[in-house]
Coordinates of C-alpha atoms in Angstrom, one line a residue:
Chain A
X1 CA -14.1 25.9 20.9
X2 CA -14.8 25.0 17.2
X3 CA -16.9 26.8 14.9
X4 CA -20.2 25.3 13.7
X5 CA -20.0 23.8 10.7
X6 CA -22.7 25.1 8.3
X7 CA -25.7 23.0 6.7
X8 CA -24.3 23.6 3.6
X9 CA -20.8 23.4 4.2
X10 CA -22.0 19.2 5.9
X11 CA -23.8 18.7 2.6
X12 CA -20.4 19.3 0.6
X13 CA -18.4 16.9 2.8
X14 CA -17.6 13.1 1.8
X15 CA -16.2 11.4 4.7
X16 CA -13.8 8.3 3.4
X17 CA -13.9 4.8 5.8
X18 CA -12.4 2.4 4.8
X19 CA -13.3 -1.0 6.4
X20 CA -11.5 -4.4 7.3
X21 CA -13.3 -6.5 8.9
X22 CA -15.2 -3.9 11.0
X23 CA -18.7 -5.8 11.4
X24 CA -19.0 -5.7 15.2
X25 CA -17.4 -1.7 15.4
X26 CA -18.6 0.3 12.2
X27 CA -22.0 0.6 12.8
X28 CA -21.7 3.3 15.6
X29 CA -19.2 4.9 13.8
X30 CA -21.5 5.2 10.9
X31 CA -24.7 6.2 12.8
X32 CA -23.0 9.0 14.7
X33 CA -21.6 10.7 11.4
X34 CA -25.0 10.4 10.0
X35 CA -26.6 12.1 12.4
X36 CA -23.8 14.9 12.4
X37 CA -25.3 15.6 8.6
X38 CA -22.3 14.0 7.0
X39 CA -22.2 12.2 3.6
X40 CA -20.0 9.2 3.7
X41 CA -18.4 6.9 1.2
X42 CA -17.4 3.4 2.7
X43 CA -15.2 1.2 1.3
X44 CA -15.3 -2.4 2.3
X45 CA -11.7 -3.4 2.0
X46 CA -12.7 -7.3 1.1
X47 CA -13.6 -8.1 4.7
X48 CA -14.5 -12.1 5.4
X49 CA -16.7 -11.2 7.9
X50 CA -20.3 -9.5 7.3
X51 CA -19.2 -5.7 7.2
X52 CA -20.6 -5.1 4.3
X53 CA -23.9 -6.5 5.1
X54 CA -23.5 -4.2 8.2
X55 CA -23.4 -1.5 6.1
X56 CA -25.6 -2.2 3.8
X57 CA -28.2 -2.3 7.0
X58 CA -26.7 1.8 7.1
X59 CA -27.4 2.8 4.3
X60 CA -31.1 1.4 4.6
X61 CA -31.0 4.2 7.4
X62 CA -29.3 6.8 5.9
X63 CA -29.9 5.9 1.9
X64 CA -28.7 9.6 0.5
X65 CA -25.8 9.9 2.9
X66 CA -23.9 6.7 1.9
X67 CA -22.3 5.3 -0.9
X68 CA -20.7 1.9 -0.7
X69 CA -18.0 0.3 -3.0
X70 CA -16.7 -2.9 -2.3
X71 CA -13.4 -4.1 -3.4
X72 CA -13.3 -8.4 -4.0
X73 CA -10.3 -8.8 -2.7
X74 CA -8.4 -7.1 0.5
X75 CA -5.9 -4.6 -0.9
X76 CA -4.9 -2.8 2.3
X77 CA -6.2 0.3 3.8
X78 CA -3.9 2.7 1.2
X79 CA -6.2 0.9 -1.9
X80 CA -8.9 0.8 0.2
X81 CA -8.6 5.0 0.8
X82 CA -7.7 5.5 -2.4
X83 CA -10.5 4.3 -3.8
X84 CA -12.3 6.4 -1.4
X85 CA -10.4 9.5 -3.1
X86 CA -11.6 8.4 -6.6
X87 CA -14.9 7.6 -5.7
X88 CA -15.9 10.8 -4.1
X89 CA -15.2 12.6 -6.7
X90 CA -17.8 11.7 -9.1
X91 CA -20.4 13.5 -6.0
X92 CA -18.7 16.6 -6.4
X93 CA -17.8 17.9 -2.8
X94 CA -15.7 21.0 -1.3
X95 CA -14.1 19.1 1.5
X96 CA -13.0 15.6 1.8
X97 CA -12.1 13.7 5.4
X98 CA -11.1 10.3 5.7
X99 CA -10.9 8.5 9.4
X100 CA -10.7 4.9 10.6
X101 CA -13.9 3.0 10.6
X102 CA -13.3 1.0 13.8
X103 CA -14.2 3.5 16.8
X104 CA -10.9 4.5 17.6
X105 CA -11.1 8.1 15.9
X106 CA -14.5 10.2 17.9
X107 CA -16.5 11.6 15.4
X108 CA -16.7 15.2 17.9
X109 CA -13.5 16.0 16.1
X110 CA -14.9 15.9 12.3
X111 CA -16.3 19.7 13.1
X112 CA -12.5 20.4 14.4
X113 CA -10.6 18.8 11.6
X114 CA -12.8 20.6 8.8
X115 CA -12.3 24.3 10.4
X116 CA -9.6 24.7 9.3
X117 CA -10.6 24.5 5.6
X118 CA -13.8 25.9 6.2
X119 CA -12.4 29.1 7.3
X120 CA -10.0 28.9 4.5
X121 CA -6.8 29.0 6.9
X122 CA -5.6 25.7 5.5
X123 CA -6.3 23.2 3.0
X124 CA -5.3 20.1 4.0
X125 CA -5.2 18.8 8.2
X126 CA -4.2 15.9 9.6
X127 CA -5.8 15.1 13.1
X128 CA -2.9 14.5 15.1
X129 CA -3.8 12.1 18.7
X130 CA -1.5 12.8 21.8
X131 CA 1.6 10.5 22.7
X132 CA 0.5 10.2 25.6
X133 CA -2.3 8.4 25.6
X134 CA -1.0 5.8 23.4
X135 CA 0.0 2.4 24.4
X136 CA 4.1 2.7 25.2
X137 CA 4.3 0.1 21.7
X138 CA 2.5 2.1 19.7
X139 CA 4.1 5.3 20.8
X140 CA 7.2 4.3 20.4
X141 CA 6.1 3.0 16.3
X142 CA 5.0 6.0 15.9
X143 CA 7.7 8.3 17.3
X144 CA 10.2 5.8 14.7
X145 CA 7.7 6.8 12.1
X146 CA 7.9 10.1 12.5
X147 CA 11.6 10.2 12.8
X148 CA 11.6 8.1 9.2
X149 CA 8.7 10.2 7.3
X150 CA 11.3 13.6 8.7
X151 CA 14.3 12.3 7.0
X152 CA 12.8 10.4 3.3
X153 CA 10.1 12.8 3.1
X154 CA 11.9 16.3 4.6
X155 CA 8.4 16.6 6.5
X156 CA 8.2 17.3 10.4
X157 CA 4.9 16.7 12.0
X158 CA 3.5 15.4 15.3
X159 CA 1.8 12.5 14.7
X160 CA 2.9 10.7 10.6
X161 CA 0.7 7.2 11.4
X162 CA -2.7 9.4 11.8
X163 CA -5.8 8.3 10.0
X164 CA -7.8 11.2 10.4
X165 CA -7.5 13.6 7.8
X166 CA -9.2 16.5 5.8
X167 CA -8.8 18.3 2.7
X168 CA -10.1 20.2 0.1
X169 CA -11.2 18.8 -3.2
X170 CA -8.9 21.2 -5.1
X171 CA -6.4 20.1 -3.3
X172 CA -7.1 16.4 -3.7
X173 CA -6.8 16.5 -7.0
X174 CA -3.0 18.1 -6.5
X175 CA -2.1 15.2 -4.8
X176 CA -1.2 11.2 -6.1
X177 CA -1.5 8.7 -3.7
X178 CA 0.4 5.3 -4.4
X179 CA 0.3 3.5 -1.0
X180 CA -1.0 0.4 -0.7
X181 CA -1.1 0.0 3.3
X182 CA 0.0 2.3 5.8
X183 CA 2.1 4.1 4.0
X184 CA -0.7 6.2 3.1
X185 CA -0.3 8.4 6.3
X186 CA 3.1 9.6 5.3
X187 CA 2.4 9.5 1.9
X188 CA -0.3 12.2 2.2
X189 CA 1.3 14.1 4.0
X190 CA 4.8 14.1 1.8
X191 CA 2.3 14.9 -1.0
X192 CA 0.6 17.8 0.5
X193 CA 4.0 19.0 1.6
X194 CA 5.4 18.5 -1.9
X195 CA 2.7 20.5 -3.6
X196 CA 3.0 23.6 -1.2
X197 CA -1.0 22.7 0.0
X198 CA -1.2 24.9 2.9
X199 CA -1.8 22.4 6.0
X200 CA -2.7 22.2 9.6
X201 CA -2.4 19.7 12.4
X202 CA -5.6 19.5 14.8
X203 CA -5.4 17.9 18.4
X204 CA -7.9 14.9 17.9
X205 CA -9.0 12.1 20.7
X206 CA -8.0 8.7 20.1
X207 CA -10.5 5.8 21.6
X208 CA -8.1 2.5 22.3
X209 CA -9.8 -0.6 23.0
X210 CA -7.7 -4.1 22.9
X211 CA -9.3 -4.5 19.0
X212 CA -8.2 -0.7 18.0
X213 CA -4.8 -1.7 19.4
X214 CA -4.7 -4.7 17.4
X215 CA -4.5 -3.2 14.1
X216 CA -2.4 0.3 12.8
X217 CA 0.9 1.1 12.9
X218 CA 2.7 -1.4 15.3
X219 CA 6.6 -2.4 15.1
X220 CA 6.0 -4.7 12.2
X221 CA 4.5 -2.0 9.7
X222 CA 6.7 0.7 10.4
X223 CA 9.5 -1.7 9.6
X224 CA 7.4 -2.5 6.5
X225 CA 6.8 1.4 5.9
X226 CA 10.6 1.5 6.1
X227 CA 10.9 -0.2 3.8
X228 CA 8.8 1.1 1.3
X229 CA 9.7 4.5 1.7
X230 CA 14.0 3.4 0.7
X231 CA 12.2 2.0 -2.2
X232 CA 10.6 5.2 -3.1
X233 CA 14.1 6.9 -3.1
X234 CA 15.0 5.3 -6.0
Chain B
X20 CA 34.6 -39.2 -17.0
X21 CA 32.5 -38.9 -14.3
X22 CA 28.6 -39.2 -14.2
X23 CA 27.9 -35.3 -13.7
X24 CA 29.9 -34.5 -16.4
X25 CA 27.8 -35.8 -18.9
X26 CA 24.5 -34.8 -17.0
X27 CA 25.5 -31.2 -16.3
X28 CA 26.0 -30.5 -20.3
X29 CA 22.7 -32.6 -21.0
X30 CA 20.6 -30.5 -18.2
X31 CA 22.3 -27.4 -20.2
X32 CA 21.4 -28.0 -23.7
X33 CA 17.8 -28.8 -22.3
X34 CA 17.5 -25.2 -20.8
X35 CA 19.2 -23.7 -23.5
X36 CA 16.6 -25.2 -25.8
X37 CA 14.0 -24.7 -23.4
X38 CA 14.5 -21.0 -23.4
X39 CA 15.0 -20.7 -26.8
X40 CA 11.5 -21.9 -27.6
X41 CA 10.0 -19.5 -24.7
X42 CA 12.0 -16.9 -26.6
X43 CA 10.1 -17.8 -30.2
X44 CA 6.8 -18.0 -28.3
X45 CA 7.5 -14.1 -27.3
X46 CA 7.6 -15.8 -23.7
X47 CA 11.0 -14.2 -22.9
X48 CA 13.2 -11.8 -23.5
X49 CA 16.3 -12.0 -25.9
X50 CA 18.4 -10.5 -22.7
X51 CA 17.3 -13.5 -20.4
X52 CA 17.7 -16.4 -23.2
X53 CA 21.0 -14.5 -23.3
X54 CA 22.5 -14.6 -19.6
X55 CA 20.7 -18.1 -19.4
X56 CA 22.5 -19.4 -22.3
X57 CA 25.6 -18.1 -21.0
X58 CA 25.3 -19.4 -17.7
X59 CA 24.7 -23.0 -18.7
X60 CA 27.7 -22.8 -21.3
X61 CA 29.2 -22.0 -18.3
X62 CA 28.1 -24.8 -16.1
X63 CA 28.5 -27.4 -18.7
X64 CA 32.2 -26.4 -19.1
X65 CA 33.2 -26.2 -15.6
X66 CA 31.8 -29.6 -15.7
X67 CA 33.1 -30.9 -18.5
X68 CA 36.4 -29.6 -17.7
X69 CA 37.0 -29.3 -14.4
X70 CA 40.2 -27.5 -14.0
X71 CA 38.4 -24.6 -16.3
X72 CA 36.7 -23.2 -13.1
X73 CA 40.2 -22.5 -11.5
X74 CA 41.4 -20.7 -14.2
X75 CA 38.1 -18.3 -13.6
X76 CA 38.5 -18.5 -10.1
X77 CA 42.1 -17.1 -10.5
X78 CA 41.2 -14.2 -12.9
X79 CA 38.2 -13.1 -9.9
X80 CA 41.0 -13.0 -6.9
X81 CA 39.5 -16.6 -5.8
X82 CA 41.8 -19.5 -4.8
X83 CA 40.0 -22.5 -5.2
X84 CA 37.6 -23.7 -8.5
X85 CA 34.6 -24.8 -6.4
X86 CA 34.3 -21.4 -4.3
X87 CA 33.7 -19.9 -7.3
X88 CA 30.9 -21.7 -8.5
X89 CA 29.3 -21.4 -5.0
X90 CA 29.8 -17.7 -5.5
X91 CA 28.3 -17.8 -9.0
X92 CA 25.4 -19.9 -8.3
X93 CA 24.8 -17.4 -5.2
X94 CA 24.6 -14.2 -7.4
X95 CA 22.5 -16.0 -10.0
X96 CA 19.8 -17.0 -7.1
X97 CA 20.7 -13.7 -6.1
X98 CA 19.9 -12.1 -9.7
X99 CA 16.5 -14.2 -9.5
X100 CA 14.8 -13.4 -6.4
X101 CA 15.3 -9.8 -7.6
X102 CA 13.2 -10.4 -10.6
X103 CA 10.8 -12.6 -9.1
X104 CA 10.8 -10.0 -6.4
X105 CA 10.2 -7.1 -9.4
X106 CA 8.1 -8.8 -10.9
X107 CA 5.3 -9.7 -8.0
X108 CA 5.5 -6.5 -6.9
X109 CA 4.1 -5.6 -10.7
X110 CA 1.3 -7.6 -10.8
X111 CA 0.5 -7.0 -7.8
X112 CA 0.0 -3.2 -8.8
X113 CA -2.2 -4.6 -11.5
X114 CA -4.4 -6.6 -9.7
X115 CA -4.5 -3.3 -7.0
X116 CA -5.6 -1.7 -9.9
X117 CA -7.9 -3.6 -11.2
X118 CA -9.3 -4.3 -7.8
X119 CA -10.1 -0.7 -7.6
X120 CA -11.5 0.1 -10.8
X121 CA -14.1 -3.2 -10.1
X122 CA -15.3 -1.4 -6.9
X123 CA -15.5 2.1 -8.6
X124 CA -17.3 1.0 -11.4
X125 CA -20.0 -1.1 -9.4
X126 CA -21.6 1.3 -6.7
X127 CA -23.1 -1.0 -4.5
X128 CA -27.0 0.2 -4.1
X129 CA -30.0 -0.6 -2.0
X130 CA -31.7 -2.0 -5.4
X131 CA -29.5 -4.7 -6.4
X132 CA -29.3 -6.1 -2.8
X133 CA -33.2 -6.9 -2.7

């Protein structure tokens, strides 16, 4: 059973989404964080469809709770997070959470993900979602990936391709994130390893619907991620 | 003499020139007029004198003139895609950044929407 996150401990967390082409799936996403008593800071990755006007019709609802930067162009979800990063630190927080905006993370697990920093046993977590509710394709991606992010980044973890993660700002600032798609995962994880940043892994629920499915780490990134993770060798 | 071996040393001295004017306009580098210049010397003399790309082919372990040049050509388109490659890869970094310093600096509020 997780602790309860505080009033005040809620008012010092930014929680990062960024969004591709999200329109029909953010809004609940962003409603139910709200009414947890989360700040958020959405990032709409250059979406064609109406996500931003989406939410934009949010932030009407919650106006002090989110922030909304918009990048012209898609960029990926690495640029898109990392932009989150910078832009959340100009609000000052303590603790710092990104997650996927489309549903497939359940925003229960934002209390679980940040106890571990609350209570000061950790500063960075990564919400790690069970094998074996994956898809068989998508579990066997990610089993490759976290075979590849053990041997280039000397890192062993259950679950490299996760979107849901926490950390502190002090540690934020420790780490440099380069990624420009999914690399990020691994990436921020390598970092936080690199830099000694105490860290945790949290049991998380993962929500797959046909769309969720659709996007993430499938055969074709991870090959991708391959990749780019030789090139960063050199 | 045969056709391409008067086009071959025209097309050269074209390119040379080419990228020796790039090179006064600070459009290149000295490096790249370099290893361009050198490779169109060496295209206009295997085409010029034919028998010359046998004698190179001989000094690389190669038996015949032509399969040299194939070889050449190849690690020149090689030699290229790796820039282009590089150099995509650069701007696209830029435009990455840029992107993202756009969005940070224009916060998008409730105000400017209405």
């Amino acid at each position: 059973m997780a602790i309860e996150i505080s009033k005040e401990d809620k008012d010092a967390t930014y929680v990062v989404l960024p969004a591709y082409n999200e329109a029909t799936r953010i809004q609940p996403v962003i409603d139910e964080i709200a009414e947890k008593g989360y700040n958020m800071v959405i990032v709409n990755d250059g979406s064609s469809d109406n996500t931003l006007d989406v939410v934009l019709e949010s932030k009407r609802k919650y106006p002090d709770q989110i922030h909304i930067f918009s990048l012209t162009i898609n960029r990926g979800v690495g640029i898109a997070t990392q932009t989150g990063f910078d832009a959340v630190l100009r609000f000052n927080p303590k603790y710092v959470v990104s997650m996927d905006s489309d549903g497939q993370h359940s925003v229960d697990d934002l209390d679980n993900v940040l106890e571990p920093l609350v209570t000061g046993r950790a500063k960075a977590v990564i919400g790690v979602r069970p094998f074996k509710d994956m898809p068989f394709s998508r579990s066997f991606a990610n089993g490759i990936m976290n075979l590849l992010t053990k041997i280039f980044y000397k890192v062993d973890v259950s679950d490299s391709q996760t979107g849901f993660r926490a950390i502190t700002i002090d540690a934020l600032k420790q780490i440099t994130i380069n990624a420009r798609g999914y690399l990020i995962s691994s990436e921020f994880i390598r970092e936080v390893n690199d830099k000694n940043i105490p860290f945790e892994e949290v049991p998380i629920k993962t929500i797959y619907t046909p769309e969720t499915q659709a996007k993430g780490t499938n055969v074709n990134e991870a090959i991708k991620i391959l990749f780019q993770m030789i090139r960063h060798q050199f | 003499m045969l056709l391409y071996s008067i086009i071959f040393p025209i097309i050269s001295i074209i390119a040379i020139v080419w990228f020796l004017f790039r090179y006064l306009n600070q459009k290149q580098s000295l490096l790249t007029v370099i290893l361009w210049a050198i490779f169109w010397i060496i295209v206009s003399l295997f085409a010029i004198f034919p028998n010359f790309s046998n004698a190179f082919a001989k000094l690389f372990g190669i038996t015949r003139g032509l399969d040299f040049i194939i070889i050449l050509v190849f690690a020149v388109l090689v030699y290229t895609i790796f820039k282009l490659y590089n150099r995509v890869d650069k701007l696209r970094d830029d435009v990455n950044t840029l992107v993202k310093e756009i969005a940070l600096k224009n916060e998008i509020t409730l105000e400017e929407e209405e």
